[in-house]
Coordinates of C-alpha atoms in Angstrom, one line a residue:
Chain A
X146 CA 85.2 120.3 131.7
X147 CA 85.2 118.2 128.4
X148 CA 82.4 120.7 127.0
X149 CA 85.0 123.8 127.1
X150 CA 87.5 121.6 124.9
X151 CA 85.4 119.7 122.9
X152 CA 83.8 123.1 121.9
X153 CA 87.0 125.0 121.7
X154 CA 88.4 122.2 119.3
X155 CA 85.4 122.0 117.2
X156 CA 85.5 125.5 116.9
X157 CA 89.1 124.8 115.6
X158 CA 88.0 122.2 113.1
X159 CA 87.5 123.5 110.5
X160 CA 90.9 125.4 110.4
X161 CA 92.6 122.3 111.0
X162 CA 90.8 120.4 108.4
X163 CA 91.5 123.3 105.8
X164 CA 94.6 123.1 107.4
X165 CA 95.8 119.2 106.9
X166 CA 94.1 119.6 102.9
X167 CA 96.5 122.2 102.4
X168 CA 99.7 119.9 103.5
X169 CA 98.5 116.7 102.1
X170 CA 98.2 118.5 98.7
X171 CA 101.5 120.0 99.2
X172 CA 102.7 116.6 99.8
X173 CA 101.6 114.9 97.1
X174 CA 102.5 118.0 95.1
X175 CA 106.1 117.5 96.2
X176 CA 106.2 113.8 95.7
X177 CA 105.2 114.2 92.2
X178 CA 107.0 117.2 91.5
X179 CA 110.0 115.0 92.5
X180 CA 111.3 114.3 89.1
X181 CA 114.5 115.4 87.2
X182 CA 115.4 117.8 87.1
X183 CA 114.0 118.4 90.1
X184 CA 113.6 121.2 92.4
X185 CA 115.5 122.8 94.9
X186 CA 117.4 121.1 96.9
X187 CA 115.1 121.7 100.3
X188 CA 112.1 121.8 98.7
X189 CA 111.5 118.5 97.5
X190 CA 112.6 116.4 101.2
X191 CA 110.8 119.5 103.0
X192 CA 108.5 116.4 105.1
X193 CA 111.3 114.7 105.7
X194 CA 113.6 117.8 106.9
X195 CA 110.7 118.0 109.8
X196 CA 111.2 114.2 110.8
X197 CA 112.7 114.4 114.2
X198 CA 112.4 110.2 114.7
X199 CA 114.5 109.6 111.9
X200 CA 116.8 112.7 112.5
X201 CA 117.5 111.7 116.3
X202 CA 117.8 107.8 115.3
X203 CA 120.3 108.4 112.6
X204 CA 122.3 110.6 114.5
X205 CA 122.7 108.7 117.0
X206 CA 123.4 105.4 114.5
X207 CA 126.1 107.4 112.7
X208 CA 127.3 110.1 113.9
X209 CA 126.8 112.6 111.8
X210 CA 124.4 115.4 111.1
X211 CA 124.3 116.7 108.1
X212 CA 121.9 119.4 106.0
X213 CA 120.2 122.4 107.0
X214 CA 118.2 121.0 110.3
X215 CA 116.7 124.6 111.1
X216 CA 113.0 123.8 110.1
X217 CA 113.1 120.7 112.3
X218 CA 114.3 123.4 115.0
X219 CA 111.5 125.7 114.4
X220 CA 109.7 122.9 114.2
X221 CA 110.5 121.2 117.7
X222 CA 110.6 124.6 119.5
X223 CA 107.2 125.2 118.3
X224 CA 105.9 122.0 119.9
X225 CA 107.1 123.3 122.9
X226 CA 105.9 125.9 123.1
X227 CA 102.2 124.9 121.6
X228 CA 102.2 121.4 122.6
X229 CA 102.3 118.8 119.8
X230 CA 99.8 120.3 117.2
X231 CA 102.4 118.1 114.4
X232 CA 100.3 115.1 114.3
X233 CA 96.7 116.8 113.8
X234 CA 97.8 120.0 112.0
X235 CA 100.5 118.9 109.9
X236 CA 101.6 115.1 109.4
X237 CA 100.1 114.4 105.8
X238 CA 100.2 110.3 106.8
X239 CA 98.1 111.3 109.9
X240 CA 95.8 113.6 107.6
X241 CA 94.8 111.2 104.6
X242 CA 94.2 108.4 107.8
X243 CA 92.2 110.5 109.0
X244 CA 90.3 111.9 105.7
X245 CA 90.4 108.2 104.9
X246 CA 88.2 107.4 107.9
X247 CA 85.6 110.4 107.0
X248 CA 85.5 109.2 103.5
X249 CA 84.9 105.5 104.0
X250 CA 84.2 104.5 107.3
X251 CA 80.6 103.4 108.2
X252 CA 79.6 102.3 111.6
X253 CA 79.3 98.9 110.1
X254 CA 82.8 99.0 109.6
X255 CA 83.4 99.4 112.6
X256 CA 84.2 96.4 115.2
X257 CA 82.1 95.8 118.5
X258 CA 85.4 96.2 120.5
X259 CA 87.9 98.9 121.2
X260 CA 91.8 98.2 121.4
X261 CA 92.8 98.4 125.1
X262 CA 94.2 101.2 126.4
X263 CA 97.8 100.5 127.3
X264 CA 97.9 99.5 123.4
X265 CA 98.7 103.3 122.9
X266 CA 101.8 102.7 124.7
X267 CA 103.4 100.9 122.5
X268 CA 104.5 103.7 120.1
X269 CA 106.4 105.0 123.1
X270 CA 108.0 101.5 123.9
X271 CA 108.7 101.8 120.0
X272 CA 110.1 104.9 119.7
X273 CA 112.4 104.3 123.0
X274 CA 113.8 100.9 121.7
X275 CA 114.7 102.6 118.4
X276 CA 116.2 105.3 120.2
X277 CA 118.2 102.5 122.4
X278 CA 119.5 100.4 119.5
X279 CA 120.1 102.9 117.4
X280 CA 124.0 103.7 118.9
X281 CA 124.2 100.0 118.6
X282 CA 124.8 100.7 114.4
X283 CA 127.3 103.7 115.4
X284 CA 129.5 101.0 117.9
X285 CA 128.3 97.6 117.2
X286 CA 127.4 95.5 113.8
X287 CA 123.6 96.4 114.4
X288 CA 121.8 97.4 111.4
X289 CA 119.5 100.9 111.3
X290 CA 115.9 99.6 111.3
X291 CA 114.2 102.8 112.8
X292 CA 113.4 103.8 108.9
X293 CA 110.5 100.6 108.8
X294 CA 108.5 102.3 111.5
X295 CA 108.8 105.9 110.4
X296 CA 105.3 106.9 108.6
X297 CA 107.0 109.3 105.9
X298 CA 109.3 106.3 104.7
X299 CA 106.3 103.8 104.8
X300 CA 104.5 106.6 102.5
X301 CA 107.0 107.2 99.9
X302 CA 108.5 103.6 99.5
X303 CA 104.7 102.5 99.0
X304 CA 103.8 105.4 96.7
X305 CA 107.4 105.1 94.8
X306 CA 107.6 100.7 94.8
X307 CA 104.4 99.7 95.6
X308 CA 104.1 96.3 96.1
X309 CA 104.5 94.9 99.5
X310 CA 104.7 98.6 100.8
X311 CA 101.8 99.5 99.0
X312 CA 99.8 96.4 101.3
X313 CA 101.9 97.6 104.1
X314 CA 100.2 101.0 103.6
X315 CA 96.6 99.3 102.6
X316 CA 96.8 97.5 105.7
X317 CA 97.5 100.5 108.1
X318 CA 94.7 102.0 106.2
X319 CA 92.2 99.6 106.8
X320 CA 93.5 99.9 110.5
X321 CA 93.5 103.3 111.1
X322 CA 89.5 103.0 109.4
X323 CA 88.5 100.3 111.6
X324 CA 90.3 101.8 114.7
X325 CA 90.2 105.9 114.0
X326 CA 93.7 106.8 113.7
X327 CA 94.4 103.8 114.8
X328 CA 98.2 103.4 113.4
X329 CA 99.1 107.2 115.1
X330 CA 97.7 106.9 118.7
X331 CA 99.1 103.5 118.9
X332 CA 102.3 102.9 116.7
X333 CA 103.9 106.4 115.4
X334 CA 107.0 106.7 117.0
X335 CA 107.8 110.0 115.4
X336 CA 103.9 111.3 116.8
X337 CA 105.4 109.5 120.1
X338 CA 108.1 111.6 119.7
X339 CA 106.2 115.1 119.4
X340 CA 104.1 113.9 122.0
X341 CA 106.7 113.8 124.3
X342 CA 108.2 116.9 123.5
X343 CA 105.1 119.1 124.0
X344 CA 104.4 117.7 127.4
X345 CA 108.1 119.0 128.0
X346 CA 106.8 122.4 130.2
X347 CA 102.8 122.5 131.4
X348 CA 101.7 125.1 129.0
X349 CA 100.0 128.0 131.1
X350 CA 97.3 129.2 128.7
X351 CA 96.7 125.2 128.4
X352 CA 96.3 125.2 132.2
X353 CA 94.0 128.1 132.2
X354 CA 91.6 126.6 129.5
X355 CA 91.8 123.1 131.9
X356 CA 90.9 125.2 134.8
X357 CA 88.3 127.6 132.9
X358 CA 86.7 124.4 131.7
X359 CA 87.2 123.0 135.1
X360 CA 85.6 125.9 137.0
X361 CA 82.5 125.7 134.1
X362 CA 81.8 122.0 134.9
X363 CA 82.0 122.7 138.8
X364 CA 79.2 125.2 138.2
X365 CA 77.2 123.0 135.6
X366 CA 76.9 120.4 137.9
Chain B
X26 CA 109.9 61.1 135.8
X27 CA 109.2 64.0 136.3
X28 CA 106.5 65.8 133.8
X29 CA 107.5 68.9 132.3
X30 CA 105.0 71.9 132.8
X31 CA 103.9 73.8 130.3
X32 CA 105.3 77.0 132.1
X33 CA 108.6 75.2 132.3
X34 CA 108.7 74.0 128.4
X35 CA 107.8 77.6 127.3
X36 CA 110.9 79.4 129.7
X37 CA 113.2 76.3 127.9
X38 CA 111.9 77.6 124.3
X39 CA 112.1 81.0 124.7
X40 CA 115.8 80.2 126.1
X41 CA 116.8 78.5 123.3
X42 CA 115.3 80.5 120.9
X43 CA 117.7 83.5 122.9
X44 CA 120.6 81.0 122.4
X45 CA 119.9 80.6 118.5
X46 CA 119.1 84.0 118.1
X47 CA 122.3 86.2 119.7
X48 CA 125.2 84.9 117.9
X49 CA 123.7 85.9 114.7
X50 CA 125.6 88.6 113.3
X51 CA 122.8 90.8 112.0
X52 CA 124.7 92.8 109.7
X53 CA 125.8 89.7 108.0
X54 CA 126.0 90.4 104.1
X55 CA 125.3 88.0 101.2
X56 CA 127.6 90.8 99.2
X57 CA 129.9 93.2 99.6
X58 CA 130.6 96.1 97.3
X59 CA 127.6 97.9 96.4
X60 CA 127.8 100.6 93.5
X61 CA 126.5 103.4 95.4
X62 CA 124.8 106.5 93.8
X63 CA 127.9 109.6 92.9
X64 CA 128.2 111.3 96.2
X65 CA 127.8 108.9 98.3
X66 CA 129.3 109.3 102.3
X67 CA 131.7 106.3 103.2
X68 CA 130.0 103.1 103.7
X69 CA 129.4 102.1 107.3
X70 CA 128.0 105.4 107.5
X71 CA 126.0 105.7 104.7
X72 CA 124.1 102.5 105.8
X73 CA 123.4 104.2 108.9
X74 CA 122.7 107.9 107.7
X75 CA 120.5 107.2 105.0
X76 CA 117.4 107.3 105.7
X77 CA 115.4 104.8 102.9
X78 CA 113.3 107.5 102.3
X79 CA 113.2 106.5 98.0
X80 CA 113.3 110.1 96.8
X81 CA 116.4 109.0 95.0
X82 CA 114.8 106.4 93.6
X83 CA 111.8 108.5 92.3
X84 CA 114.4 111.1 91.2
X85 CA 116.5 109.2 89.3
X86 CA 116.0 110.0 85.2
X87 CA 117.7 106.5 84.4
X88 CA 116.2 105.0 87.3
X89 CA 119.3 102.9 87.4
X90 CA 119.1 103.0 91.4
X91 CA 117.8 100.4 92.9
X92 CA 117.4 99.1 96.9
X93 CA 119.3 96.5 98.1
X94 CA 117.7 93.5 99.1
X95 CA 117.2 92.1 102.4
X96 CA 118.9 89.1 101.4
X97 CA 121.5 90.9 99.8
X98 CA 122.1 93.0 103.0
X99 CA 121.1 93.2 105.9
X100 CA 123.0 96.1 106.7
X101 CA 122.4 98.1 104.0
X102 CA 118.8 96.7 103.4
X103 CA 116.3 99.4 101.4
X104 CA 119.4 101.7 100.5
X105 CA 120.4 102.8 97.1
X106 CA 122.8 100.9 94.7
X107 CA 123.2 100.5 90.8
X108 CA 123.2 97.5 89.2
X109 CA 125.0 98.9 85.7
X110 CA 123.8 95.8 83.8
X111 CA 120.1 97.3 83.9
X112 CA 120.8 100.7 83.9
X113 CA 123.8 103.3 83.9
X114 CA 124.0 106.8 85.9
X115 CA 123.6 109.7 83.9
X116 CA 126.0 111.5 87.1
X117 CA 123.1 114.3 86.9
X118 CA 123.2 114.7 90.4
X119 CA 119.9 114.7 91.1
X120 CA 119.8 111.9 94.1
X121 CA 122.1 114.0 96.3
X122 CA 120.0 117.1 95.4
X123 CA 116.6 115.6 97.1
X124 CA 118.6 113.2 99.6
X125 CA 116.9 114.9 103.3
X126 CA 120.0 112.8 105.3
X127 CA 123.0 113.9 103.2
X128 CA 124.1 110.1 103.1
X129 CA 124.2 111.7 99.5
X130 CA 126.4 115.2 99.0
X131 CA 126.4 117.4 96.1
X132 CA 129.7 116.9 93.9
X133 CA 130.8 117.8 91.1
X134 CA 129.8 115.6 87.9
X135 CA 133.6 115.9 86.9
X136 CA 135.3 114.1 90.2
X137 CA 132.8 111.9 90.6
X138 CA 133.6 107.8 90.5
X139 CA 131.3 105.5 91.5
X140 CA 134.1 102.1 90.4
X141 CA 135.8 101.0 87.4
X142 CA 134.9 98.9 84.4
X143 CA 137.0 95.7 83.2
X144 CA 136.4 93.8 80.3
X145 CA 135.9 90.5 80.6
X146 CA 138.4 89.1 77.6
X147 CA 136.3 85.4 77.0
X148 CA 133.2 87.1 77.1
X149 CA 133.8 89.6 74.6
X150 CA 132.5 89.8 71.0
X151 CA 136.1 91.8 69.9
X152 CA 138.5 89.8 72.2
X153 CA 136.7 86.4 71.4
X154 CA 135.2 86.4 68.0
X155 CA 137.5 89.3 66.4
X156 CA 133.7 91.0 65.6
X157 CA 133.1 94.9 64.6
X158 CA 131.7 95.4 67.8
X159 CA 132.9 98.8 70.2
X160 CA 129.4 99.8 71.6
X161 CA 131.1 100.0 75.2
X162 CA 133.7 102.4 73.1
X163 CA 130.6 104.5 71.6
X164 CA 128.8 105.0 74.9
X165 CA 131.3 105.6 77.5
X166 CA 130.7 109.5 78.4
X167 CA 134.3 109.8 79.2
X168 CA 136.3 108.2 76.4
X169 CA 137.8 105.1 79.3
X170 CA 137.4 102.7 76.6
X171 CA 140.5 102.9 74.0
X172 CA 141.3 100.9 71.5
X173 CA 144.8 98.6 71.3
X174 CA 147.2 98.1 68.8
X175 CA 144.7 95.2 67.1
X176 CA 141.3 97.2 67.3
X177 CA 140.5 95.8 70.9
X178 CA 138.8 97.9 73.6
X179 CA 140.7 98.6 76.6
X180 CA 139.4 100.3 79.9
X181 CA 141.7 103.2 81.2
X182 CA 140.9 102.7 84.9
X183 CA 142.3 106.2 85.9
X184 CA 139.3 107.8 83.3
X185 CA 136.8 105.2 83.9
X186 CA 134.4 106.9 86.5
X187 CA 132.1 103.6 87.1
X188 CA 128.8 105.0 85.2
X189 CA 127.8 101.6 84.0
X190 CA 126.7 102.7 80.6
X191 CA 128.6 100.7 78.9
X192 CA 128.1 97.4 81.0
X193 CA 124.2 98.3 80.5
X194 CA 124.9 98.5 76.6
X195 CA 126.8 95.8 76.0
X196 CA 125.1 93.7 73.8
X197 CA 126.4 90.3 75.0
X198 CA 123.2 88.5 75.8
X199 CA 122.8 87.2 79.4
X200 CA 122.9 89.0 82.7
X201 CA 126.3 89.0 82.5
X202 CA 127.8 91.8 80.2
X203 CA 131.4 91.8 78.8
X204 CA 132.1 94.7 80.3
X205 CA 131.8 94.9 83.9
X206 CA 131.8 97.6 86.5
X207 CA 132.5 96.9 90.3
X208 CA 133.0 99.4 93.0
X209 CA 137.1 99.1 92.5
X210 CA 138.5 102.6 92.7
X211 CA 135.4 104.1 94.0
X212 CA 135.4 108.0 95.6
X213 CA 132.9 108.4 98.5
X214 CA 132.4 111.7 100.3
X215 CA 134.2 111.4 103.9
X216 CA 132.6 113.7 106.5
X217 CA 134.8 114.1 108.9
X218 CA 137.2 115.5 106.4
X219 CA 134.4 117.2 104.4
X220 CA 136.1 115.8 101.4
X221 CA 135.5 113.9 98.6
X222 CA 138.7 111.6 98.0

């Protein structure tokens, strides 16, 4: 079974590799093209206009919705429908971890021991308790906190303050190299999120390429 | 006497730490009254709207916006304010151009008022030492600052629209200018009403 995907998704590496350069360049691109006078008005918060963590928490912390939310619509339909290809196709945070691990990481690195696996639940716990408190701020005198945990926000702040984001940043780094992607499979709550939402419907051509890979195993062994 | 278990002591902590904890008003401020950037959405919801993303803050050509401090607020922690004395708005508009919440609208440069300067009389070179001195006069974009009868400057609150240039010039030494803005008389955008009032 795991042949059939692991070779269909190495067969797709490359693609997605090419893929996640092309976005992180366009995200730095942004971020430095983010100077006065400045470009257009969607243009330059593009990565954040497809942040359905932070668009769901604020919402529900004030209220209101405001700004053109149809790529975060295209966006969330598209995870439906494809599953959630955001976090390995297009999230530039997940991306440089990731090209961050292929550059530096050594197998000496590396620790002896693996984080357990209930750890990758925590993002959901995360992303849930955000979600809870977040009406809290709309009716009550709680303040909106989901913004520390949101990867985008953690980027810019570090890239645009430095400081003690910048060794916020550093330290996820160093995490997600010791522990491959270590800060998305177990504390993104907005991958969380897109997880979620692509495990909304079972996919059928998903299903099929399960079963194909199924059947193939069944006949290997 | 009965020992105490360890079980026991930790339930007891964790209680009391509960009981300390929970009557803290989290969104208790140090200070009130933050100059927020032109085009800003009424304050309990702009703490909640905006997202801290710091695009304003890399926008910003005066980089006169700054983030609040934790200490300052909890509430409105990591978003956007102007401290006038280190740098005045330019009203450019480019913050509510790249804002991706809207806790920032587009408005027009010409309505926009983020407060309203006052003199402070005993601090001021004119008012206190009768010196040639009308800097605030020379940079305020608007003409707020007149002169009275005797030469002194004067802020017209109803022109002043709370750019800070002046407090930011002023060349009083200290952290404290002569010429002070505050969020008094400040326009935010209301979205209910989709105006800005």
């Amino acid at each position: 079974m795991s042949g059939s995907v692991f070779s269909r998704a190495k067969r797709k590496l490359p693609w997605r590799r090419l893929t996640q350069l092309v976005v992180l360049i366009l995200f730095i691109l942004f971020l430095v093209r983010t100077k006065f006078p400045g470009p257009g008005k969607l243009i330059s918060p593009v990565f954040f206009r497809l942040d359905l963590f932070l668009a769901v928490t604020s919402f529900f912390s004030s209220g209101y919705r405001t700004g053109p939310f149809w790529p975060l619509l295209f966006l969330v339909i598209a995870v439906v429908v494809f599953g959630n290809f955001f976090c390995f196709w297009i999230c530039p945070v997940g991306s440089s971890l990731e090209f961050a691990g292929f550059i530096f990481c050594r197998r000496r690195w590396r620790v002896g021991w693996k984080l357990p696996f209930w750890f990758r639940y925590f993002r959901f716990l995360l992303l849930g308790l955000m979600i809870l408190i977040s009406p809290f701020s709309l009716v009550g005198k709680l303040p909106y906190l989901a913004w520390l945990f949101d990867p985008f926000v953690i980027t810019v702040r570090a890239l645009v303050f430095g400081g003690g984001w910048l060794v916020f940043l550093l330290v996820l780094f160093v995490f997600s190299i010791t522990f491959p992607r270590g800060w998305c499979f177990n504390f993104c709550p907005l991958g969380a999120f897109y997880t979620l939402i692509g495990r909304i419907y079972p996919k059928p051509w998903l299903r099929q390429g399960k079963q194909n890979a199924a059947h193939q195993s069944e006949r290997i062994s | 006497m009965r020992r105490i278990s360890r079980r026991e002591f930790l339930k007891f902590c964790s209680y009391f730490g509960l009981a300390a904890v929970l009557p803290v008003d989290l969104s208790g401020s140090k200070r009130e009254g933050f100059i927020r950037p032109p085009g800003s959405v009424e304050e309990p919801v702009f703490n909640n709207l905006c997202y801290r993303c710091g695009l304003c803050f890399k926008i910003c050509p005066a980089k006169c916006l700054k983030p609040v401090s934790f200490t300052d607020s909890v509430k409105s922690w990591g978003s956007p304010h102007i401290i006038p004395r280190e740098a005045g708005c330019l009203r450019c508009g480019s913050c509510s151009r790249v804002c991706p919440s809207g806790a920032l609208q587009s408005v027009p440069p010409e309505i926009v008022k983020m407060g309203t300067a006052r003199i402070e009389k005993e601090r001021c070179l004119v008012w206190t030492r009768q010196k040639e001195c009308l800097v605030c006069l020379e940079y305020c974009p608007v003409g707020a600052v007149i002169l009275d009868e005797k030469g002194r400057p004067e802020v017209d609150p109803g022109v002043c629209v709370g750019c800070g240039l002046c407090e930011q010039n002023c060349p009083v030494p200290g952290k404290k200018a002569a010429i002070r803005v505050t969020a008094l008389g400040e326009k935010r955008y209301y979205l209910k009403e989709k105006k800005y009032r």
